[in-house]
mmCIF file of C-alpha atoms in Angstrom:
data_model
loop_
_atom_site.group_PDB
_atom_site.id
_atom_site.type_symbol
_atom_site.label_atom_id
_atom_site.label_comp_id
_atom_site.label_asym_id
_atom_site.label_seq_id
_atom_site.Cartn_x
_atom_site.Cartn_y
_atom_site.Cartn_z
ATOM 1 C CA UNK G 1 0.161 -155.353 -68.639
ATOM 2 C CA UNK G 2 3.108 -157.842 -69.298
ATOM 3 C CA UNK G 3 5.139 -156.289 -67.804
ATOM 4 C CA UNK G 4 5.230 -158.118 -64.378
ATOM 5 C CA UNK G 5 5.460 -161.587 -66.125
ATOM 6 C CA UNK G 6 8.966 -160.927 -67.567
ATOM 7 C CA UNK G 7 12.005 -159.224 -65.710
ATOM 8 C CA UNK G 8 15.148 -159.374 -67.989
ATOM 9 C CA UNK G 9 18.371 -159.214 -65.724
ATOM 10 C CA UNK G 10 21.485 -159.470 -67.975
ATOM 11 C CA UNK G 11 22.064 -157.142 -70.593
ATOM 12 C CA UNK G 12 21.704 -159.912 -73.389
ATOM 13 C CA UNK G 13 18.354 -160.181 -71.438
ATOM 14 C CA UNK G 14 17.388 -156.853 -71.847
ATOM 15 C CA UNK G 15 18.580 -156.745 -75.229
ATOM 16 C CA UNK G 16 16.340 -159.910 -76.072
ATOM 17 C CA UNK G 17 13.063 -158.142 -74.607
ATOM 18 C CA UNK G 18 13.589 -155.514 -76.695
ATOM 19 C CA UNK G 19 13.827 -157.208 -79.723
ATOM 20 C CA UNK G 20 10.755 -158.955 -78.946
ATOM 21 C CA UNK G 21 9.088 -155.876 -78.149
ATOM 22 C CA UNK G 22 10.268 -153.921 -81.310
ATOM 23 C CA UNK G 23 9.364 -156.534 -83.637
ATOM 24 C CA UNK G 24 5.806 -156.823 -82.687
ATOM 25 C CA UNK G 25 5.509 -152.937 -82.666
ATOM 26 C CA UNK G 26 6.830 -153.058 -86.731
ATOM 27 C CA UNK G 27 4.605 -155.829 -87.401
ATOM 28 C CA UNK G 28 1.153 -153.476 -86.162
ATOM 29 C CA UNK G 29 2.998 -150.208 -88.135
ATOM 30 C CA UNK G 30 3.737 -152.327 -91.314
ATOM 31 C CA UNK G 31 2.222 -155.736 -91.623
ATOM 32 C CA UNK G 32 -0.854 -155.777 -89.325
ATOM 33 C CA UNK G 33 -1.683 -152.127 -90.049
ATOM 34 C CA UNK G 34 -4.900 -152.664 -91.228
ATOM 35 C CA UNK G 35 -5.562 -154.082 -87.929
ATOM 36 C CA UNK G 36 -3.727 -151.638 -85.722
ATOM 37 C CA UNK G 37 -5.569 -149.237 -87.847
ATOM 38 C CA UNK G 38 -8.982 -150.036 -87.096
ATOM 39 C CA UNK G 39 -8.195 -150.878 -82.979
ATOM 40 C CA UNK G 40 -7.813 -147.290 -82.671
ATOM 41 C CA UNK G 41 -10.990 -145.956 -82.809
ATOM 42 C CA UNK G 42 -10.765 -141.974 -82.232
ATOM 43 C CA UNK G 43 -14.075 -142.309 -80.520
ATOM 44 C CA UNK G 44 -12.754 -144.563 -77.289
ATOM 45 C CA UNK G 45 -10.464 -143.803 -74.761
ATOM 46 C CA UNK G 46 -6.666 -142.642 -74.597
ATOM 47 C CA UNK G 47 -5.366 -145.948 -75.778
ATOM 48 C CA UNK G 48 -1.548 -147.464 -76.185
ATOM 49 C CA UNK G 49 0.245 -149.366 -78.225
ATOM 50 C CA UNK G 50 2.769 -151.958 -76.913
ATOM 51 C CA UNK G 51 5.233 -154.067 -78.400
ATOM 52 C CA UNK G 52 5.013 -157.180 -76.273
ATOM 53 C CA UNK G 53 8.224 -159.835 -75.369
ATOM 54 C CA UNK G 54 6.742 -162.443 -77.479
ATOM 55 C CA UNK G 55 7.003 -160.316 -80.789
ATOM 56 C CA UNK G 56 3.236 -159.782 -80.626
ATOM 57 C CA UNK G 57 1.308 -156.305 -79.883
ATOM 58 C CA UNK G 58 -1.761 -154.823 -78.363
ATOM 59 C CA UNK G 59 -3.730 -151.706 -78.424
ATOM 60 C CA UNK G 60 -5.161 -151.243 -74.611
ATOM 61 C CA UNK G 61 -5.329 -148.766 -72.206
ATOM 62 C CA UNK G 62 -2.712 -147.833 -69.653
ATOM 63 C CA UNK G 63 -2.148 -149.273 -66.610
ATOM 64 C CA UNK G 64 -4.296 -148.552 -63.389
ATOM 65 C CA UNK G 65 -1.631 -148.606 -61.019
ATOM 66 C CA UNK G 66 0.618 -145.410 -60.414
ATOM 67 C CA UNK G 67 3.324 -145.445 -60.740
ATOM 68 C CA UNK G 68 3.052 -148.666 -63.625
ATOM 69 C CA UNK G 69 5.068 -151.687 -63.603
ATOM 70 C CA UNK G 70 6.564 -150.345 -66.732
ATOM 71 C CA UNK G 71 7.009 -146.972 -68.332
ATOM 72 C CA UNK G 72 4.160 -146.088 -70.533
ATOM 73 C CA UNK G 73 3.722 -145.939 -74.152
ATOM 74 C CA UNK G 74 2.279 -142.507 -75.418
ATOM 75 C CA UNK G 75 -1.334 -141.831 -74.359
ATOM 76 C CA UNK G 76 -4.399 -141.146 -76.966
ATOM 77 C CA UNK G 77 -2.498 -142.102 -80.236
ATOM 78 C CA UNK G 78 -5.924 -143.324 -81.472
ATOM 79 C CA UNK G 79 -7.399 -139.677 -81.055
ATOM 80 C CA UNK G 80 -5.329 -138.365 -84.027
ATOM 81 C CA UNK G 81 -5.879 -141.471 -86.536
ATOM 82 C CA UNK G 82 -8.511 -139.363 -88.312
ATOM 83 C CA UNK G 83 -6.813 -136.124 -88.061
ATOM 84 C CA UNK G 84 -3.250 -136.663 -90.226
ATOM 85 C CA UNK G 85 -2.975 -138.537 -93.257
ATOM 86 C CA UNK G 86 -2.336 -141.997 -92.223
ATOM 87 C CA UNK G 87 1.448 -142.432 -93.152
ATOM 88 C CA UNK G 88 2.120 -139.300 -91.216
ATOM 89 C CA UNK G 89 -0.018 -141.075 -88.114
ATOM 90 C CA UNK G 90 2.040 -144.439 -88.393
ATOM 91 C CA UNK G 91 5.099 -142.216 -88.288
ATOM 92 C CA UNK G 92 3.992 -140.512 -85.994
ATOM 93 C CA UNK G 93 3.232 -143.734 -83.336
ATOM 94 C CA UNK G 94 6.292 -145.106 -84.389
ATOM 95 C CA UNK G 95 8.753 -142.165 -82.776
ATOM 96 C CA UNK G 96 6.839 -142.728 -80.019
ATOM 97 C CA UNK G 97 7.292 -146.499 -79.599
ATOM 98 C CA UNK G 98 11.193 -145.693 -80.249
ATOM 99 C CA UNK G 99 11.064 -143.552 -77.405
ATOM 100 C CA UNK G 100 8.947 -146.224 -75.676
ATOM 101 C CA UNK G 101 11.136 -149.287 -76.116
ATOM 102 C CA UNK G 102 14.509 -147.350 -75.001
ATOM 103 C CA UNK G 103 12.703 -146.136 -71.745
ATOM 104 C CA UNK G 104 11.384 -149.615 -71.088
ATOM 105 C CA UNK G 105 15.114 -151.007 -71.799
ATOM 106 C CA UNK G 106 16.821 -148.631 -69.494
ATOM 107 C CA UNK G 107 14.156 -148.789 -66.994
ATOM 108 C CA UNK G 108 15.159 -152.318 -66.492
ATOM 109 C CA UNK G 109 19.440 -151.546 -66.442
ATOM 110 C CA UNK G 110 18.531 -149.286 -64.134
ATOM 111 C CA UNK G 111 16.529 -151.762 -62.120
ATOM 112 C CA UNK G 112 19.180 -154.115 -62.539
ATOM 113 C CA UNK G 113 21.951 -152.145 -62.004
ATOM 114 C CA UNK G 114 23.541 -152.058 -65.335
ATOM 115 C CA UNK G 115 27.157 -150.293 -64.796
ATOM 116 C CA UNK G 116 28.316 -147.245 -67.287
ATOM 117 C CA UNK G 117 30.008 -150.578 -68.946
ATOM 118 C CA UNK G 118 27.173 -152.568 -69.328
ATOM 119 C CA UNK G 119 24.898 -149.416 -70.342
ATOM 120 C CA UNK G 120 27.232 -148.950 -73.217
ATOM 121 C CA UNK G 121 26.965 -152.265 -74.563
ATOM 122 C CA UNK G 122 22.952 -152.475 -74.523
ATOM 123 C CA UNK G 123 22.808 -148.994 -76.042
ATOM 124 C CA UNK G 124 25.388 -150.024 -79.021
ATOM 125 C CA UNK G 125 23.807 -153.345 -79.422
ATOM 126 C CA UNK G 126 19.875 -151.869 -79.376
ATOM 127 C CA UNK G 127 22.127 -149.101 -82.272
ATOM 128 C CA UNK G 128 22.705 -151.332 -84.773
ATOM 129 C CA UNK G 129 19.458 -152.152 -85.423
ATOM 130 C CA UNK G 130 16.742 -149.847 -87.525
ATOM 131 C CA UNK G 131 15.033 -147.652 -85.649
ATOM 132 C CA UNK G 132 10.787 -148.593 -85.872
ATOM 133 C CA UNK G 133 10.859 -145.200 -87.369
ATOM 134 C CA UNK G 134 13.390 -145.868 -89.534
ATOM 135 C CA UNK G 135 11.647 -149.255 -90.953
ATOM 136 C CA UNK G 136 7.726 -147.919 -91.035
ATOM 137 C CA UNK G 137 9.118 -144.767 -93.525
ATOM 138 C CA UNK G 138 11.502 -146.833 -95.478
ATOM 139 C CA UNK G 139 14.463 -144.691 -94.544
ATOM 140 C CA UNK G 140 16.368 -147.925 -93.238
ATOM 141 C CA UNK G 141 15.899 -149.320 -97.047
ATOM 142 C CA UNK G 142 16.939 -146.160 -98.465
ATOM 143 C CA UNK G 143 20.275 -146.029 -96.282
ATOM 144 C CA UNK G 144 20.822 -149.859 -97.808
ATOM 145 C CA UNK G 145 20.744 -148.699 -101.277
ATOM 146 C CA UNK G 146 22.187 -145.459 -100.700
ATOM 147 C CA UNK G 147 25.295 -148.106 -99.240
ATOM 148 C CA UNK G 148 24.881 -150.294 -101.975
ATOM 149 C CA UNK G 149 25.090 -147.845 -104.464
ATOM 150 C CA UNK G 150 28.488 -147.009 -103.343
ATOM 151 C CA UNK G 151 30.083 -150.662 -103.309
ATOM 152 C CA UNK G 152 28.833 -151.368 -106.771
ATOM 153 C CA UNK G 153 30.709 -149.120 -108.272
ATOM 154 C CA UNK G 154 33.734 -151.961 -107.292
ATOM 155 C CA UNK G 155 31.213 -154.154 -108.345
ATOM 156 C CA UNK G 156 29.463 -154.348 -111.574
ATOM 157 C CA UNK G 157 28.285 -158.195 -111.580
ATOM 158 C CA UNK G 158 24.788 -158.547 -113.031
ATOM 159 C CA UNK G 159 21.749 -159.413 -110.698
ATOM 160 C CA UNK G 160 20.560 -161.830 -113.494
ATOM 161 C CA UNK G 161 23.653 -164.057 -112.671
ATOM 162 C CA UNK G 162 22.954 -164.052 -109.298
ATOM 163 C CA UNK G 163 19.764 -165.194 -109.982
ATOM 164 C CA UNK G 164 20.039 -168.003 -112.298
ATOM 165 C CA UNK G 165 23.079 -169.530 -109.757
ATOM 166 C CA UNK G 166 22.043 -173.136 -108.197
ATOM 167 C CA UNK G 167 20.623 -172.411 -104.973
ATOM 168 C CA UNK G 168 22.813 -173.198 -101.810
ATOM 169 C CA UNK G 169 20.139 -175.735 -100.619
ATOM 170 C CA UNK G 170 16.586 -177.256 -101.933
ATOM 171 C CA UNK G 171 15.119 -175.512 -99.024
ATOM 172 C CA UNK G 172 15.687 -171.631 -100.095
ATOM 173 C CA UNK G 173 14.371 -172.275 -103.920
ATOM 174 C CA UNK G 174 12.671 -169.412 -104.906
ATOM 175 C CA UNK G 175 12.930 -166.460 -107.830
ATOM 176 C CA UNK G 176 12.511 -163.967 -104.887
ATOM 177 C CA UNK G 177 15.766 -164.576 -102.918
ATOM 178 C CA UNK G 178 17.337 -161.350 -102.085
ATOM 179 C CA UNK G 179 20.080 -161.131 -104.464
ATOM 180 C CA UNK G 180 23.260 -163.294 -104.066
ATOM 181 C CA UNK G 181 26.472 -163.942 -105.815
ATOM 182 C CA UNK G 182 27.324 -167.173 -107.329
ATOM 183 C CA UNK G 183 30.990 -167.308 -106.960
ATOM 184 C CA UNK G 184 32.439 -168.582 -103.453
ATOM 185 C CA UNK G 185 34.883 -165.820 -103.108
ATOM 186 C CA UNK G 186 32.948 -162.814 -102.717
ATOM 187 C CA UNK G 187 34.433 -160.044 -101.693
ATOM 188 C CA UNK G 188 33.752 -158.203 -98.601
ATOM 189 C CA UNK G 189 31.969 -155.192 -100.164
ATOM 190 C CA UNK G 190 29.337 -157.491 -101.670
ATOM 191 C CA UNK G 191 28.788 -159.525 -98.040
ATOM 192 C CA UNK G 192 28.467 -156.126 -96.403
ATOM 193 C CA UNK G 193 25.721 -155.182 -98.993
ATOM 194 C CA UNK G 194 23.968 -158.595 -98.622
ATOM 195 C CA UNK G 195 23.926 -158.664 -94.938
ATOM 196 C CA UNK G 196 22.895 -155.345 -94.865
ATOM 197 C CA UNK G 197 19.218 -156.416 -96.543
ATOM 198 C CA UNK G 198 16.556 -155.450 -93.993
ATOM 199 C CA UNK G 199 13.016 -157.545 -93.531
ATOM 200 C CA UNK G 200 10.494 -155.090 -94.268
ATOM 201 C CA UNK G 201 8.246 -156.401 -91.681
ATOM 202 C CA UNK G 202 10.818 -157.138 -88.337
ATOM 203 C CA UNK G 203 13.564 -154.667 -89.632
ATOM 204 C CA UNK G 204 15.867 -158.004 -88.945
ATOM 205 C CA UNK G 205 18.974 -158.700 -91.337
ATOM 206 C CA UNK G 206 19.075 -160.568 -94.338
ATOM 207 C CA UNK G 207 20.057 -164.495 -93.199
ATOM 208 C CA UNK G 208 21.709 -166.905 -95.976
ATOM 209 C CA UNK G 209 19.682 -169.615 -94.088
ATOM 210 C CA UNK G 210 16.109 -168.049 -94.551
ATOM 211 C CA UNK G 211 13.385 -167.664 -97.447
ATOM 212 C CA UNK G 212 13.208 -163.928 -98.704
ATOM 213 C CA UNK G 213 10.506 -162.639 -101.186
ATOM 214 C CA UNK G 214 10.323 -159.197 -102.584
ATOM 215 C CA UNK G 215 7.193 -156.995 -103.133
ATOM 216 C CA UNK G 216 6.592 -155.682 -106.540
ATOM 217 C CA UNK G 217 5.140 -152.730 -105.765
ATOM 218 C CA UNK G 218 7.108 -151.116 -102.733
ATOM 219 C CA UNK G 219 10.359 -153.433 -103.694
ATOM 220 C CA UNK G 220 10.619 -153.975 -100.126
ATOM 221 C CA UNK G 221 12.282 -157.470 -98.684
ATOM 222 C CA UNK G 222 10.608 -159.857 -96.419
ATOM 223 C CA UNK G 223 11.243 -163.084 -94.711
ATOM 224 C CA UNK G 224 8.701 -165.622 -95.678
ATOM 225 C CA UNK G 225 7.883 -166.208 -92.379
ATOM 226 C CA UNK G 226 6.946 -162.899 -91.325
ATOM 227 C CA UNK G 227 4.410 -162.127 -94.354
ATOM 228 C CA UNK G 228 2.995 -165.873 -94.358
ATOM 229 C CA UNK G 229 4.630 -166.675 -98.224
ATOM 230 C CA UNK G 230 6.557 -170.152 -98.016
ATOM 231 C CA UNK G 231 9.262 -171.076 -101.228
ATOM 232 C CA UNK G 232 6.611 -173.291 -102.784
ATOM 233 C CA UNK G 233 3.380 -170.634 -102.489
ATOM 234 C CA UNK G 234 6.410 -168.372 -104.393
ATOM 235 C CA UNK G 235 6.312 -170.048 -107.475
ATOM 236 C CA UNK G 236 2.814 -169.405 -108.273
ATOM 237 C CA UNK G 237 2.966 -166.006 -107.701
ATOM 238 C CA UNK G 238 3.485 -163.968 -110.674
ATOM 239 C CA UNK G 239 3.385 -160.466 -108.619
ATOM 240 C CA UNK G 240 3.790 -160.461 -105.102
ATOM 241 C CA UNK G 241 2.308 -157.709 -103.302
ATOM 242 C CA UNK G 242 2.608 -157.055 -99.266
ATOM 243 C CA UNK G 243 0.291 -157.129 -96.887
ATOM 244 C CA UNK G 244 0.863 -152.908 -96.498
ATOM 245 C CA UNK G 245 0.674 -152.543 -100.227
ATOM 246 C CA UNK G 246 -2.610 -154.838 -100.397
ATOM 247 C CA UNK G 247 -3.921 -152.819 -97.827
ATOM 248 C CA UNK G 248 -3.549 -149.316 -99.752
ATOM 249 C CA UNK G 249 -5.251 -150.897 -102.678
ATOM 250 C CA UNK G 250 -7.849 -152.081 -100.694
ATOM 251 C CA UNK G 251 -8.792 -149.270 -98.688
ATOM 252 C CA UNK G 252 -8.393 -147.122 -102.706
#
């Protein structure tokens, strides 16, 4: 595996391989899951799924040598793709890649040495972010709104002035920007709820600097970049529709 190519030695190192490795494990359990899907054919053999360094995945089989390189994802999650339904499957594989990237993470402070100090610090750092779990099922959405909920009731501004403000910048144009406030002052109840905005596909928070567009089906978030939809391919779109919902449809 990759796993020999790459050996993070700081914590910020560590913490940037997991990343890496997290994102391309939610892009195969969200975006790419028509793909993951069909690489798991119940009929080979016990196959994994990684999450590789370079935000990319791969379905393959374990490593030869024993002990690996690298601890191992769970064994054989294609054999049960036919038995569950498949949102149970995905959530399912994505526990397991949780489990996966905080073994390979500590694997390497342990490697390294990490001190009680330094273990603390990648553990709170790889804790603020969603779990994969927590991004595949939607329950990292639903803790947003259940947040936002809360801080409008100090704030009852409508989203239809948000949306009709002057954008910040002719690069972020677009009717699908995750909401914003047009005043400069905004208060730090509203910046919490806008930073808290999570990609749908990485699970990353919600940058002033980057193109968002929103699904009409699932209402889920997503940076432009990570479902292929740039600001000016926006505009023509009268309803925008994920690559997870277009999948569902499809496979109807």
């Amino acid at each position: 595996m990759d796993g020999g190519q790459y050996n993070p030695r700081t914590v910020e190192e560590v913490f940037r391989d997991f990343k890496g490795r997290r994102t391309g494990l939610i892009k195969a359990l969200t975006t790419d899951v028509e793909e993951f899907y069909q690489q798991c054919d119940p009929e080979k053999e016990n196959l994994c799924l990684y999450g590789l360094p370079n935000e990319l995945w791969e379905v393959n089989l374990p490593a030869e040598e024993v002990p690996p390189e690298l601890p191992e994802p769970a064994l054989g999650i294609n054999f049960a793709r036919d038995g569950m339904q498949e949102k149970d499957w995905l959530s399912l594989v994505a526990v397991h890649s949780d489990a996966w990237l905080l073994s390979t993470a500590f694997y390497f402070g342990a490697r390294f040495g990490f001190d009680k100090a330094d273990r603390k610090r990648l553990f709170n750092m790889i804790n603020d972010l969603p779990t994969v779990f927590e991004v595949v099922t939607g329950a990292a959405k639903k803790q947003q709104k259940e947040k936002s909920s809360v801080s409008n009731h100090s704030s009852n501004k409508s989203k239809s002035n948000s949306k009709s403000r002057e954008p910040e910048s002719q690069g972020k144009i677009s009717k699908s920007e995750p909401p914003k406030d047009e005043d400069e002052g905004l208060d730090e109840e509203e910046e919490e709820e806008h930073g808290e905005t999570l990609c749908g596909a990485c699970g990353e928070n919600y940058a002033s600097d980057e193109f968002w567009i929103c699904c009409d089906v699932c209402e889920k978030w997503f940076h432009g970049k990570c479902v292929k939809i740039t600001p000016a391919r926006a505009e023509h779109i009268k309803q925008y529709k994920c690559p997870s919902c277009s999948n569902k449809r499809a496979r109807a």
